[in-house]
Amino acid sequence: MAIGVGAVFGWRLVGGSTVVDSPLIGRPAPAAALPQLDAGGTVSLADLRGDVVVVNFWASWCVACRGEHPILVEAARDYRDRGVIFLGVDYQDSPDSARAFLDELGRGGPNYLYVSDPGSRAALDFGLFGVPETFVLDPDGVIAAKITGPVTTGQLDGVLEAVLAGGRPEPGTPGSVQPAPGAPYRSPG
């Protein structure tokens, strides 16, 4: 068991990302109202309905999160005028460390909001395995896609274009597909 857990965490540090199957796909996103990192108040997922929402779980201590951050910031800029909101959810981290990470690497534009997740409640509700993980919600607040590992530009663009067109991205490339509980393993390709 220790080897399995070590392999999962090791993959998280150096592995690629995958659009995965999830039992949450097609279901409404968990209700969450999370405190903003840089401002007072909270951000509620329900208040973001009407837009496509990219929910990215990250942490300042996560090496892979550091690598994907510029991709997310660039995507937020590229999709700003297309009805896409980015929500960065800081996971098991201190607000000061999270703000220092953002001070160093930069923040997205006005359509990129940063929140904390006290008690990891949102992470539990989303069934988070580790960071980074990214969920894409359609304009109705329904989970349309889940990406495990650090996102890539082409992958994120493909997922967003599919959701903006009213579709659901297919699980797969690159890497293996994480099946829903009780579902058989499907090899990629």
PDB file of C-alpha atoms in Angstrom:
ATOM      1  CA  MET A   1       0.000   0.000   0.000  1.00  0.00           C
ATOM      2  CA  ALA A   2       2.826   2.412   0.844  1.00  0.00           C
ATOM      3  CA  ILE A   3       4.360   1.801  -2.586  1.00  0.00           C
ATOM      4  CA  GLY A   4       1.030   2.562  -4.273  1.00  0.00           C
ATOM      5  CA  VAL A   5       0.563   5.798  -2.347  1.00  0.00           C
ATOM      6  CA  GLY A   6       4.160   6.784  -3.089  1.00  0.00           C
ATOM      7  CA  ALA A   7       3.663   6.079  -6.783  1.00  0.00           C
ATOM      8  CA  VAL A   8       0.555   8.277  -6.922  1.00  0.00           C
ATOM      9  CA  PHE A   9       2.275  11.187  -5.175  1.00  0.00           C
ATOM     10  CA  GLY A  10       5.419  10.727  -7.263  1.00  0.00           C
ATOM     11  CA  TRP A  11       3.342  10.816 -10.450  1.00  0.00           C
ATOM     12  CA  ARG A  12       1.688  14.011  -9.213  1.00  0.00           C
ATOM     13  CA  LEU A  13       5.078  15.671  -8.914  1.00  0.00           C
ATOM     14  CA  VAL A  14       6.416  14.726 -12.352  1.00  0.00           C
ATOM     15  CA  GLY A  15       3.622  13.076 -14.310  1.00  0.00           C
ATOM     16  CA  GLY A  16       1.459  14.375 -17.100  1.00  0.00           C
ATOM     17  CA  SER A  17      -2.149  15.389 -17.069  1.00  0.00           C
ATOM     18  CA  THR A  18      -5.170  13.484 -18.239  1.00  0.00           C
ATOM     19  CA  VAL A  19      -8.782  14.327 -18.929  1.00  0.00           C
ATOM     20  CA  VAL A  20     -10.433  11.638 -16.811  1.00  0.00           C
ATOM     21  CA  ASP A  21     -13.771   9.979 -16.407  1.00  0.00           C
ATOM     22  CA  SER A  22     -15.389  10.831 -13.098  1.00  0.00           C
ATOM     23  CA  PRO A  23     -18.680  10.004 -11.397  1.00  0.00           C
ATOM     24  CA  LEU A  24     -19.117  13.792 -11.016  1.00  0.00           C
ATOM     25  CA  ILE A  25     -19.286  14.424 -14.773  1.00  0.00           C
ATOM     26  CA  GLY A  26     -22.817  15.472 -15.686  1.00  0.00           C
ATOM     27  CA  ARG A  27     -23.722  16.352 -12.105  1.00  0.00           C
ATOM     28  CA  PRO A  28     -24.149  19.816 -10.611  1.00  0.00           C
ATOM     29  CA  ALA A  29     -20.972  21.170  -9.061  1.00  0.00           C
ATOM     30  CA  PRO A  30     -20.905  21.035  -5.283  1.00  0.00           C
ATOM     31  CA  ALA A  31     -22.235  24.157  -3.613  1.00  0.00           C
ATOM     32  CA  ALA A  32     -19.306  26.135  -2.345  1.00  0.00           C
ATOM     33  CA  ALA A  33     -18.865  29.667  -1.052  1.00  0.00           C
ATOM     34  CA  LEU A  34     -15.170  30.215  -0.454  1.00  0.00           C
ATOM     35  CA  PRO A  35     -13.283  33.178   1.065  1.00  0.00           C
ATOM     36  CA  GLN A  36     -11.290  35.276  -1.395  1.00  0.00           C
ATOM     37  CA  LEU A  37      -7.526  35.348  -0.929  1.00  0.00           C
ATOM     38  CA  ASP A  38      -6.930  38.935  -2.039  1.00  0.00           C
ATOM     39  CA  ALA A  39     -10.178  40.640  -1.053  1.00  0.00           C
ATOM     40  CA  GLY A  40     -12.920  40.453   1.516  1.00  0.00           C
ATOM     41  CA  GLY A  41     -16.001  38.421   0.871  1.00  0.00           C
ATOM     42  CA  THR A  42     -16.616  35.058  -0.684  1.00  0.00           C
ATOM     43  CA  VAL A  43     -17.028  33.568  -4.128  1.00  0.00           C
ATOM     44  CA  SER A  44     -19.991  31.264  -4.604  1.00  0.00           C
ATOM     45  CA  LEU A  45     -20.017  28.750  -7.444  1.00  0.00           C
ATOM     46  CA  ALA A  46     -23.774  29.306  -7.750  1.00  0.00           C
ATOM     47  CA  ASP A  47     -23.146  33.013  -8.451  1.00  0.00           C
ATOM     48  CA  LEU A  48     -20.886  32.076 -11.388  1.00  0.00           C
ATOM     49  CA  ARG A  49     -23.622  30.220 -13.286  1.00  0.00           C
ATOM     50  CA  GLY A  50     -24.105  31.513 -16.788  1.00  0.00           C
ATOM     51  CA  ASP A  51     -20.360  31.336 -17.464  1.00  0.00           C
ATOM     52  CA  VAL A  52     -18.057  28.409 -18.086  1.00  0.00           C
ATOM     53  CA  VAL A  53     -15.987  28.037 -14.902  1.00  0.00           C
ATOM     54  CA  VAL A  54     -12.526  26.497 -14.603  1.00  0.00           C
ATOM     55  CA  VAL A  55     -12.028  25.364 -10.992  1.00  0.00           C
ATOM     56  CA  ASN A  56      -8.337  24.678 -10.380  1.00  0.00           C
ATOM     57  CA  PHE A  57      -7.175  23.211  -7.061  1.00  0.00           C
ATOM     58  CA  TRP A  58      -3.562  24.233  -6.370  1.00  0.00           C
ATOM     59  CA  ALA A  59      -1.106  24.945  -3.548  1.00  0.00           C
ATOM     60  CA  SER A  60       2.047  27.018  -3.122  1.00  0.00           C
ATOM     61  CA  TRP A  61       3.978  23.897  -2.056  1.00  0.00           C
ATOM     62  CA  CYS A  62       2.981  21.970  -5.219  1.00  0.00           C
ATOM     63  CA  VAL A  63       5.791  21.797  -7.812  1.00  0.00           C
ATOM     64  CA  ALA A  64       3.423  20.836 -10.664  1.00  0.00           C
ATOM     65  CA  CYS A  65       1.125  23.761  -9.740  1.00  0.00           C
ATOM     66  CA  ARG A  66       4.046  26.128 -10.241  1.00  0.00           C
ATOM     67  CA  GLY A  67       4.547  24.746 -13.749  1.00  0.00           C
ATOM     68  CA  GLU A  68       0.899  24.966 -14.796  1.00  0.00           C
ATOM     69  CA  HIS A  69       0.221  28.415 -13.319  1.00  0.00           C
ATOM     70  CA  PRO A  70       1.427  30.436 -16.354  1.00  0.00           C
ATOM     71  CA  ILE A  71      -0.746  28.272 -18.625  1.00  0.00           C
ATOM     72  CA  LEU A  72      -3.835  29.004 -16.524  1.00  0.00           C
ATOM     73  CA  VAL A  73      -3.067  32.742 -16.386  1.00  0.00           C
ATOM     74  CA  GLU A  74      -2.622  32.843 -20.174  1.00  0.00           C
ATOM     75  CA  ALA A  75      -5.832  30.864 -20.736  1.00  0.00           C
ATOM     76  CA  ALA A  76      -7.735  33.257 -18.471  1.00  0.00           C
ATOM     77  CA  ARG A  77      -6.485  36.133 -20.613  1.00  0.00           C
ATOM     78  CA  ASP A  78      -7.317  34.307 -23.867  1.00  0.00           C
ATOM     79  CA  TYR A  79     -10.855  33.381 -22.751  1.00  0.00           C
ATOM     80  CA  ARG A  80     -11.682  36.597 -20.869  1.00  0.00           C
ATOM     81  CA  ASP A  81     -14.134  37.822 -23.515  1.00  0.00           C
ATOM     82  CA  ARG A  82     -15.692  34.398 -24.124  1.00  0.00           C
ATOM     83  CA  GLY A  83     -17.579  33.940 -20.860  1.00  0.00           C
ATOM     84  CA  VAL A  84     -14.987  31.861 -19.001  1.00  0.00           C
ATOM     85  CA  ILE A  85     -14.192  32.473 -15.315  1.00  0.00           C
ATOM     86  CA  PHE A  86     -11.188  30.889 -13.603  1.00  0.00           C
ATOM     87  CA  LEU A  87     -11.375  30.020  -9.918  1.00  0.00           C
ATOM     88  CA  GLY A  88      -8.099  29.091  -8.235  1.00  0.00           C
ATOM     89  CA  VAL A  89      -8.796  27.148  -5.032  1.00  0.00           C
ATOM     90  CA  ASP A  90      -5.805  27.131  -2.683  1.00  0.00           C
ATOM     91  CA  TYR A  91      -5.633  23.691  -1.060  1.00  0.00           C
ATOM     92  CA  GLN A  92      -4.165  22.904   2.390  1.00  0.00           C
ATOM     93  CA  ASP A  93      -2.009  25.994   2.374  1.00  0.00           C
ATOM     94  CA  SER A  94      -1.664  29.189   4.354  1.00  0.00           C
ATOM     95  CA  PRO A  95      -3.150  32.343   2.826  1.00  0.00           C
ATOM     96  CA  ASP A  96       0.228  34.091   3.242  1.00  0.00           C
ATOM     97  CA  SER A  97       2.047  31.336   1.313  1.00  0.00           C
ATOM     98  CA  ALA A  98      -0.635  31.375  -1.380  1.00  0.00           C
ATOM     99  CA  ARG A  99      -0.378  35.160  -1.784  1.00  0.00           C
ATOM    100  CA  ALA A 100       3.434  34.929  -1.945  1.00  0.00           C
ATOM    101  CA  PHE A 101       3.089  32.313  -4.730  1.00  0.00           C
ATOM    102  CA  LEU A 102       0.783  34.667  -6.654  1.00  0.00           C
ATOM    103  CA  ASP A 103       3.046  37.668  -5.987  1.00  0.00           C
ATOM    104  CA  GLU A 104       5.962  35.722  -7.463  1.00  0.00           C
ATOM    105  CA  LEU A 105       4.224  34.078 -10.439  1.00  0.00           C
ATOM    106  CA  GLY A 106       1.511  36.623 -11.178  1.00  0.00           C
ATOM    107  CA  ARG A 107      -2.250  36.714 -11.035  1.00  0.00           C
ATOM    108  CA  GLY A 108      -4.737  36.260 -13.828  1.00  0.00           C
ATOM    109  CA  GLY A 109      -6.923  39.123 -14.972  1.00  0.00           C
ATOM    110  CA  PRO A 110     -10.343  40.181 -13.735  1.00  0.00           C
ATOM    111  CA  ASN A 111     -11.874  36.821 -14.716  1.00  0.00           C
ATOM    112  CA  TYR A 112      -9.430  34.888 -12.487  1.00  0.00           C
ATOM    113  CA  LEU A 113     -10.512  34.715  -8.836  1.00  0.00           C
ATOM    114  CA  TYR A 114      -8.441  33.186  -6.036  1.00  0.00           C
ATOM    115  CA  VAL A 115      -9.997  31.619  -2.951  1.00  0.00           C
ATOM    116  CA  SER A 116      -8.955  29.476  -0.016  1.00  0.00           C
ATOM    117  CA  ASP A 117     -10.621  26.246   1.092  1.00  0.00           C
ATOM    118  CA  PRO A 118     -10.758  26.225   4.904  1.00  0.00           C
ATOM    119  CA  GLY A 119     -11.010  22.700   6.216  1.00  0.00           C
ATOM    120  CA  SER A 120     -10.658  21.353   2.638  1.00  0.00           C
ATOM    121  CA  ARG A 121     -14.450  21.158   2.425  1.00  0.00           C
ATOM    122  CA  ALA A 122     -14.623  22.014  -1.310  1.00  0.00           C
ATOM    123  CA  ALA A 123     -11.791  19.576  -2.033  1.00  0.00           C
ATOM    124  CA  LEU A 124     -13.740  16.817  -0.291  1.00  0.00           C
ATOM    125  CA  ASP A 125     -16.954  17.732  -2.111  1.00  0.00           C
ATOM    126  CA  PHE A 126     -15.147  17.601  -5.463  1.00  0.00           C
ATOM    127  CA  GLY A 127     -13.505  14.271  -4.565  1.00  0.00           C
ATOM    128  CA  LEU A 128     -10.013  15.693  -4.932  1.00  0.00           C
ATOM    129  CA  PHE A 129      -7.214  13.118  -5.172  1.00  0.00           C
ATOM    130  CA  GLY A 130      -4.400  15.672  -5.000  1.00  0.00           C
ATOM    131  CA  VAL A 131      -3.138  18.844  -6.601  1.00  0.00           C
ATOM    132  CA  PRO A 132      -3.233  20.017  -9.236  1.00  0.00           C
ATOM    133  CA  GLU A 133      -6.698  19.005 -10.360  1.00  0.00           C
ATOM    134  CA  THR A 134      -8.961  21.043 -12.576  1.00  0.00           C
ATOM    135  CA  PHE A 135     -12.708  20.851 -13.128  1.00  0.00           C
ATOM    136  CA  VAL A 136     -14.591  22.616 -15.911  1.00  0.00           C
ATOM    137  CA  LEU A 137     -18.208  23.573 -15.264  1.00  0.00           C
ATOM    138  CA  ASP A 138     -20.666  24.354 -18.030  1.00  0.00           C
ATOM    139  CA  PRO A 139     -22.819  27.514 -17.872  1.00  0.00           C
ATOM    140  CA  ASP A 140     -25.500  25.588 -15.932  1.00  0.00           C
ATOM    141  CA  GLY A 141     -23.002  24.773 -13.164  1.00  0.00           C
ATOM    142  CA  VAL A 142     -22.702  21.121 -14.218  1.00  0.00           C
ATOM    143  CA  ILE A 143     -19.299  19.432 -14.153  1.00  0.00           C
ATOM    144  CA  ALA A 144     -18.314  18.858 -17.787  1.00  0.00           C
ATOM    145  CA  ALA A 145     -14.689  17.730 -17.385  1.00  0.00           C
ATOM    146  CA  LYS A 146     -12.002  16.806 -14.889  1.00  0.00           C
ATOM    147  CA  ILE A 147      -8.264  17.057 -15.547  1.00  0.00           C
ATOM    148  CA  THR A 148      -5.805  15.414 -13.184  1.00  0.00           C
ATOM    149  CA  GLY A 149      -2.254  16.660 -13.117  1.00  0.00           C
ATOM    150  CA  PRO A 150      -0.903  19.913 -14.527  1.00  0.00           C
ATOM    151  CA  VAL A 151      -2.906  21.210 -17.487  1.00  0.00           C
ATOM    152  CA  THR A 152      -1.330  21.834 -20.869  1.00  0.00           C
ATOM    153  CA  THR A 153      -2.322  24.645 -23.203  1.00  0.00           C
ATOM    154  CA  GLY A 154      -3.658  22.387 -25.969  1.00  0.00           C
ATOM    155  CA  GLN A 155      -5.534  20.181 -23.547  1.00  0.00           C
ATOM    156  CA  LEU A 156      -7.181  23.063 -21.689  1.00  0.00           C
ATOM    157  CA  ASP A 157      -8.071  24.817 -24.955  1.00  0.00           C
ATOM    158  CA  GLY A 158      -9.627  21.604 -26.284  1.00  0.00           C
ATOM    159  CA  VAL A 159     -11.714  21.106 -23.159  1.00  0.00           C
ATOM    160  CA  LEU A 160     -12.843  24.742 -23.070  1.00  0.00           C
ATOM    161  CA  GLU A 161     -13.742  24.799 -26.755  1.00  0.00           C
ATOM    162  CA  ALA A 162     -15.823  21.625 -26.343  1.00  0.00           C
ATOM    163  CA  VAL A 163     -17.680  23.042 -23.323  1.00  0.00           C
ATOM    164  CA  LEU A 164     -18.194  26.448 -24.981  1.00  0.00           C
ATOM    165  CA  ALA A 165     -19.712  24.606 -27.965  1.00  0.00           C
ATOM    166  CA  GLY A 166     -22.139  22.842 -25.608  1.00  0.00           C
ATOM    167  CA  GLY A 167     -20.362  19.477 -25.617  1.00  0.00           C
ATOM    168  CA  ARG A 168     -18.588  17.264 -23.121  1.00  0.00           C
ATOM    169  CA  PRO A 169     -14.888  16.492 -23.627  1.00  0.00           C
ATOM    170  CA  GLU A 170     -14.002  12.829 -23.912  1.00  0.00           C
ATOM    171  CA  PRO A 171     -11.717  11.315 -21.283  1.00  0.00           C
ATOM    172  CA  GLY A 172      -8.325  10.261 -22.528  1.00  0.00           C
ATOM    173  CA  THR A 173      -5.100  11.545 -23.874  1.00  0.00           C
ATOM    174  CA  PRO A 174      -2.472  11.786 -22.715  1.00  0.00           C
ATOM    175  CA  GLY A 175      -1.969   9.032 -20.189  1.00  0.00           C
ATOM    176  CA  SER A 176      -4.384   6.559 -18.716  1.00  0.00           C
ATOM    177  CA  VAL A 177      -8.025   7.080 -17.871  1.00  0.00           C
ATOM    178  CA  GLN A 178      -9.061   7.016 -14.239  1.00  0.00           C
ATOM    179  CA  PRO A 179     -12.317   5.040 -14.326  1.00  0.00           C
ATOM    180  CA  ALA A 180     -15.369   5.886 -12.271  1.00  0.00           C
ATOM    181  CA  PRO A 181     -15.746   3.654  -9.199  1.00  0.00           C
ATOM    182  CA  GLY A 182     -16.870   0.195 -10.275  1.00  0.00           C
ATOM    183  CA  ALA A 183     -16.197   0.885 -13.973  1.00  0.00           C
ATOM    184  CA  PRO A 184     -13.653  -1.230 -15.847  1.00  0.00           C
ATOM    185  CA  TYR A 185     -10.280   0.237 -16.741  1.00  0.00           C
ATOM    186  CA  ARG A 186     -10.085   1.623 -20.294  1.00  0.00           C
ATOM    187  CA  SER A 187      -6.724   1.855 -21.974  1.00  0.00           C
ATOM    188  CA  PRO A 188      -6.074   5.122 -23.816  1.00  0.00           C
ATOM    189  CA  GLY A 189      -5.922   5.179 -27.562  1.00  0.00           C
TER     190      GLY A 189
END
